XYZ file of C-alpha atoms in Angstrom:
318
model
C -43.214 27.305 5.823
C -40.217 29.256 7.062
C -36.975 27.335 7.106
C -35.650 26.570 10.580
C -32.120 27.749 11.276
C -29.985 24.697 11.881
C -26.656 26.194 10.765
C -25.179 28.759 13.146
C -23.026 30.054 10.281
C -26.219 31.636 8.935
C -26.127 34.037 11.881
C -23.000 36.115 11.195
C -21.238 38.027 13.951
C -20.767 41.024 11.653
C -23.257 43.187 13.568
C -21.132 42.840 16.711
C -17.902 44.027 15.097
C -15.821 47.199 15.239
C -16.544 48.212 11.610
C -13.227 48.579 9.773
C -9.491 49.097 9.953
C -7.344 50.451 7.101
C -3.634 49.538 6.923
C -0.831 50.222 4.452
C 2.938 49.670 4.212
C 3.418 46.677 6.507
C 2.986 42.943 7.007
C 0.209 40.937 8.656
C 1.149 37.607 10.194
C -0.249 35.108 12.666
C 1.687 34.789 15.909
C 0.448 32.032 18.221
C -3.321 32.653 18.183
C -3.109 36.365 17.405
C -3.070 38.322 14.131
C -0.227 40.835 14.276
C 0.581 43.963 12.234
C 4.296 44.588 11.583
C 5.540 47.934 10.286
C 8.389 50.421 10.686
C 6.634 51.661 13.822
C 6.845 48.227 15.464
C 4.275 45.470 15.983
C 0.646 45.624 17.096
C -1.911 42.910 17.741
C -5.043 43.433 15.656
C -8.479 43.108 17.325
C -9.298 40.363 14.836
C -11.985 38.697 16.944
C -14.103 41.873 16.972
C -13.087 43.381 13.622
C -15.623 43.288 10.782
C -13.577 44.601 7.854
C -9.830 44.782 7.289
C -8.855 47.018 4.356
C -5.365 46.491 2.962
C -3.781 49.392 1.108
C -0.569 49.596 -0.944
C 2.577 48.059 0.491
C 0.800 45.452 2.602
C 1.361 41.715 2.621
C -0.481 39.029 4.541
C 0.365 35.419 5.263
C -1.813 32.416 4.504
C -2.148 31.664 8.226
C -3.334 35.207 8.976
C -5.952 35.092 6.215
C -7.199 31.751 7.528
C -7.444 33.118 11.064
C -9.336 36.230 9.948
C -11.751 34.123 7.903
C -12.395 31.852 10.889
C -13.199 34.935 12.976
C -15.637 36.329 10.397
C -13.488 39.333 9.430
C -13.769 40.260 5.753
C -10.524 41.252 4.029
C -10.589 43.854 1.247
C -7.675 44.872 -0.994
C -7.949 48.567 -1.870
C -5.949 51.421 -3.396
C -4.240 54.225 -1.498
C -6.729 56.183 0.625
C -9.396 53.672 -0.499
C -9.727 55.330 -3.913
C -10.018 51.958 -5.666
C -11.363 48.531 -4.749
C -9.495 45.493 -6.071
C -10.638 42.295 -4.400
C -12.182 40.761 -1.301
C -12.405 37.508 0.597
C -15.568 35.554 1.325
C -17.968 36.110 4.178
C -18.572 33.757 7.054
C -22.031 32.571 6.005
C -22.042 29.161 4.310
C -25.748 28.942 3.480
C -27.089 30.163 0.110
C -30.585 30.757 1.499
C -30.402 34.555 1.538
C -28.904 34.894 -1.914
C -31.733 32.704 -3.203
C -34.258 35.126 -1.691
C -32.387 38.043 -3.255
C -32.242 36.368 -6.671
C -35.950 35.567 -6.538
C -36.788 39.197 -5.795
C -34.372 40.444 -8.452
C -35.947 38.278 -11.191
C -39.589 38.967 -10.336
C -40.552 42.450 -11.536
C -43.211 43.018 -8.881
C -40.904 41.823 -6.081
C -38.052 43.874 -7.553
C -40.162 47.021 -7.404
C -41.207 46.195 -3.842
C -37.533 46.038 -2.789
C -36.830 49.332 -4.576
C -39.633 51.021 -2.665
C -38.381 49.569 0.621
C -34.884 50.894 -0.096
C -36.187 54.383 -0.803
C -38.267 54.230 2.372
C -35.104 53.388 4.336
C -33.351 56.375 2.759
C -36.216 58.770 3.424
C -37.010 57.526 6.906
C -40.743 57.177 6.213
C -43.031 54.957 4.075
C -43.137 55.742 0.368
C -46.592 56.776 -0.925
C -48.012 53.996 -3.094
C -48.894 56.412 -5.896
C -45.301 57.601 -6.375
C -43.694 56.379 -9.584
C -40.019 55.424 -9.926
C -39.350 58.759 -11.613
C -40.928 60.591 -8.681
C -38.891 58.550 -6.210
C -35.648 59.385 -8.011
C -36.601 63.044 -8.167
C -37.396 63.128 -4.458
C -34.073 61.443 -3.688
C -32.182 63.954 -5.817
C -33.724 66.858 -3.939
C -32.988 65.197 -0.596
C -29.297 64.689 -1.394
C -28.784 68.184 -2.820
C -30.483 69.660 0.220
C -28.237 67.622 2.518
C -25.087 68.953 0.815
C -26.371 72.526 1.038
C -27.380 72.240 4.692
C -24.000 70.852 5.801
C -22.182 73.501 3.809
C -24.175 76.123 5.662
C -23.691 74.476 9.077
C -19.924 74.085 8.728
C -19.087 77.100 6.586
C -17.362 74.870 4.007
C -18.010 76.153 0.448
C -19.885 73.724 -1.758
C -19.691 73.882 -5.557
C -21.056 70.442 -6.344
C -19.831 66.867 -6.515
C -16.792 67.087 -8.793
C -14.309 64.286 -9.092
C -13.303 62.048 -11.998
C -10.961 59.329 -10.753
C -10.108 58.327 -14.328
C -8.508 61.716 -15.033
C -6.099 61.696 -12.130
C -7.725 64.678 -10.450
C -7.486 63.439 -6.877
C -4.933 65.952 -5.601
C -6.431 68.820 -7.590
C -9.935 68.141 -6.262
C -11.135 70.383 -3.426
C -10.848 69.026 0.141
C -14.562 68.378 0.650
C -14.802 66.285 -2.528
C -11.758 64.264 -1.468
C -13.317 63.812 1.976
C -16.593 62.655 0.434
C -14.832 60.166 -1.847
C -12.731 58.728 0.978
C -15.736 58.505 3.265
C -17.843 56.839 0.592
C -15.101 54.252 0.041
C -15.152 53.397 3.760
C -18.919 53.049 3.700
C -18.747 50.887 0.566
C -16.237 48.617 2.293
C -18.447 48.159 5.348
C -21.574 47.561 3.232
C -19.682 45.138 0.991
C -18.546 43.150 4.005
C -22.050 43.202 5.494
C -23.592 41.906 2.271
C -21.213 38.958 1.858
C -21.157 38.247 5.600
C -24.942 38.002 5.680
C -24.979 35.735 2.634
C -26.221 38.078 -0.121
C -24.782 38.910 -3.556
C -22.990 42.202 -4.201
C -23.851 42.005 -7.911
C -27.657 41.757 -7.826
C -28.486 45.445 -7.462
C -32.032 46.782 -7.483
C -31.410 50.476 -8.169
C -27.900 50.211 -9.588
C -27.264 47.509 -12.144
C -24.658 45.993 -14.431
C -21.691 45.907 -12.015
C -20.316 43.317 -9.606
C -20.795 45.885 -6.803
C -24.236 47.189 -7.802
C -25.911 46.052 -4.581
C -23.079 47.619 -2.546
C -23.959 51.004 -4.050
C -27.656 50.374 -3.374
C -27.072 49.618 0.292
C -24.497 52.347 0.903
C -26.845 54.996 -0.484
C -29.244 54.248 2.370
C -26.742 55.629 4.906
C -24.568 58.061 2.922
C -26.549 61.222 3.664
C -26.601 60.557 7.409
C -22.993 59.438 7.757
C -20.511 60.300 5.018
C -21.801 63.769 4.107
C -21.872 65.296 7.623
C -18.566 63.693 8.612
C -16.841 64.891 5.420
C -17.973 68.504 5.865
C -17.057 68.482 9.563
C -13.580 67.112 8.812
C -12.897 69.833 6.248
C -14.250 72.484 8.613
C -11.693 71.321 11.205
C -8.836 71.489 8.680
C -8.431 71.098 4.900
C -5.237 69.075 5.417
C -5.048 65.265 5.475
C -8.818 64.980 5.242
C -8.708 61.395 3.956
C -7.228 59.853 7.106
C -9.291 62.038 9.438
C -12.521 61.126 7.658
C -11.717 57.427 8.066
C -11.177 57.900 11.794
C -14.281 60.034 12.277
C -16.457 57.605 10.323
C -15.196 54.618 12.288
C -16.176 56.398 15.509
C -19.551 57.374 14.118
C -20.293 53.848 12.890
C -19.601 52.549 16.395
C -21.645 55.250 18.142
C -24.665 54.826 15.847
C -24.343 51.008 15.799
C -24.425 51.093 12.017
C -23.342 47.461 11.660
C -26.456 46.255 13.456
C -28.639 48.474 11.295
C -27.104 47.276 8.019
C -27.726 43.619 8.813
C -31.277 44.264 10.025
C -32.083 46.412 6.975
C -30.692 43.790 4.596
C -32.816 41.058 6.126
C -35.906 43.286 6.058
C -35.561 43.669 2.280
C -35.828 39.925 1.645
C -38.103 38.274 4.220
C -38.813 34.526 3.965
C -41.982 33.475 2.182
C -44.412 30.615 2.568
C -43.179 28.782 -0.537
C -39.560 28.745 0.560
C -37.952 25.337 0.398
C -37.488 23.631 3.750
C -34.139 22.168 4.734
C -34.623 19.352 7.248
C -33.187 19.529 10.749
C -29.867 17.882 11.285
C -28.300 18.990 7.996
C -24.719 19.953 8.753
C -23.880 23.287 7.146
C -20.857 24.098 9.264
C -18.346 22.488 6.902
C -17.977 24.554 3.687
C -16.322 21.596 1.965
C -19.411 19.389 2.250
C -21.419 19.058 -0.983
C -24.760 20.784 -1.287
C -28.188 19.206 -1.169
C -30.326 18.061 -4.091
C -33.265 20.117 -5.327
C -36.678 18.513 -5.697
C -39.352 21.158 -6.040
C -40.270 22.599 -2.673
C -37.950 20.416 -0.592
C -34.231 19.722 -0.347
C -32.803 16.215 -0.233
C -29.593 16.085 1.838
C -26.469 14.354 0.626
C -25.687 15.816 -2.795
C -22.552 14.295 -4.255
C -19.520 16.349 -5.302
C -18.139 14.007 -7.967
C -14.374 13.632 -8.043
C -14.003 14.189 -4.293
C -13.701 11.532 -1.619
C -16.245 12.164 1.157
C -16.149 8.682 2.648
């Protein structure tokens, strides 16, 4: 029996947002009921109510009140390096239920379900169903050809030379890397940020990857790879074709516009939910259980049902 949705926090507003905003060298505060950005250029009110991801670069500070307001509005906050080269930390999403992460964990642990998710993810990348007879090795080979072909095609369309994906962030080669590789890295970081926020906003785990594994962001890389060839690669080559200067900031702007035009946020949420549909054996949470308050204790497990009213010992809930 499919669980009835009784907690509106299970239906995140992420899909309705404006994707992301990257800020550096300034302060974020709450003023009245608005979240405001203060910098040398002056002050600006942030569109917090419709913003999905706020990325904070070097030189930024944010007040407790502003973080609380952003969290209440369902905006994920990410702390990143300059030009989004590194990812440091993030806040929590707006979903309070653990239902979706339970579905994800179940699929991750079951080898047959795990393989089914892998095939679905490749099908989303390819844009057509994956033949049942294809092995994992064949799927990876087909994906490799698809990505290499995409790079070559956009190099030809834009006239930007392409010598391969070459960048090692651990060797400090950012400034010596060619413009298109810097554009690709910056664009990928933006896409990772949006996918990361989508995953936590929808109530899934970033660590339980199905193609990538062993990292806290493995599932972020899985999800981002679904859209990279249709978003980051063309935008990066087009930005470099326009000018090889300041490609990082121009790629961020171009990607934000493209995400809005293609309604990527809606697609990410829908694709995530399609990977882990509910099943007949899923535990049923009875109507009337209040999941709006994140401080309330969880329910008690008893086989295929949940018993409401779990006790968080040491806390006073009277």
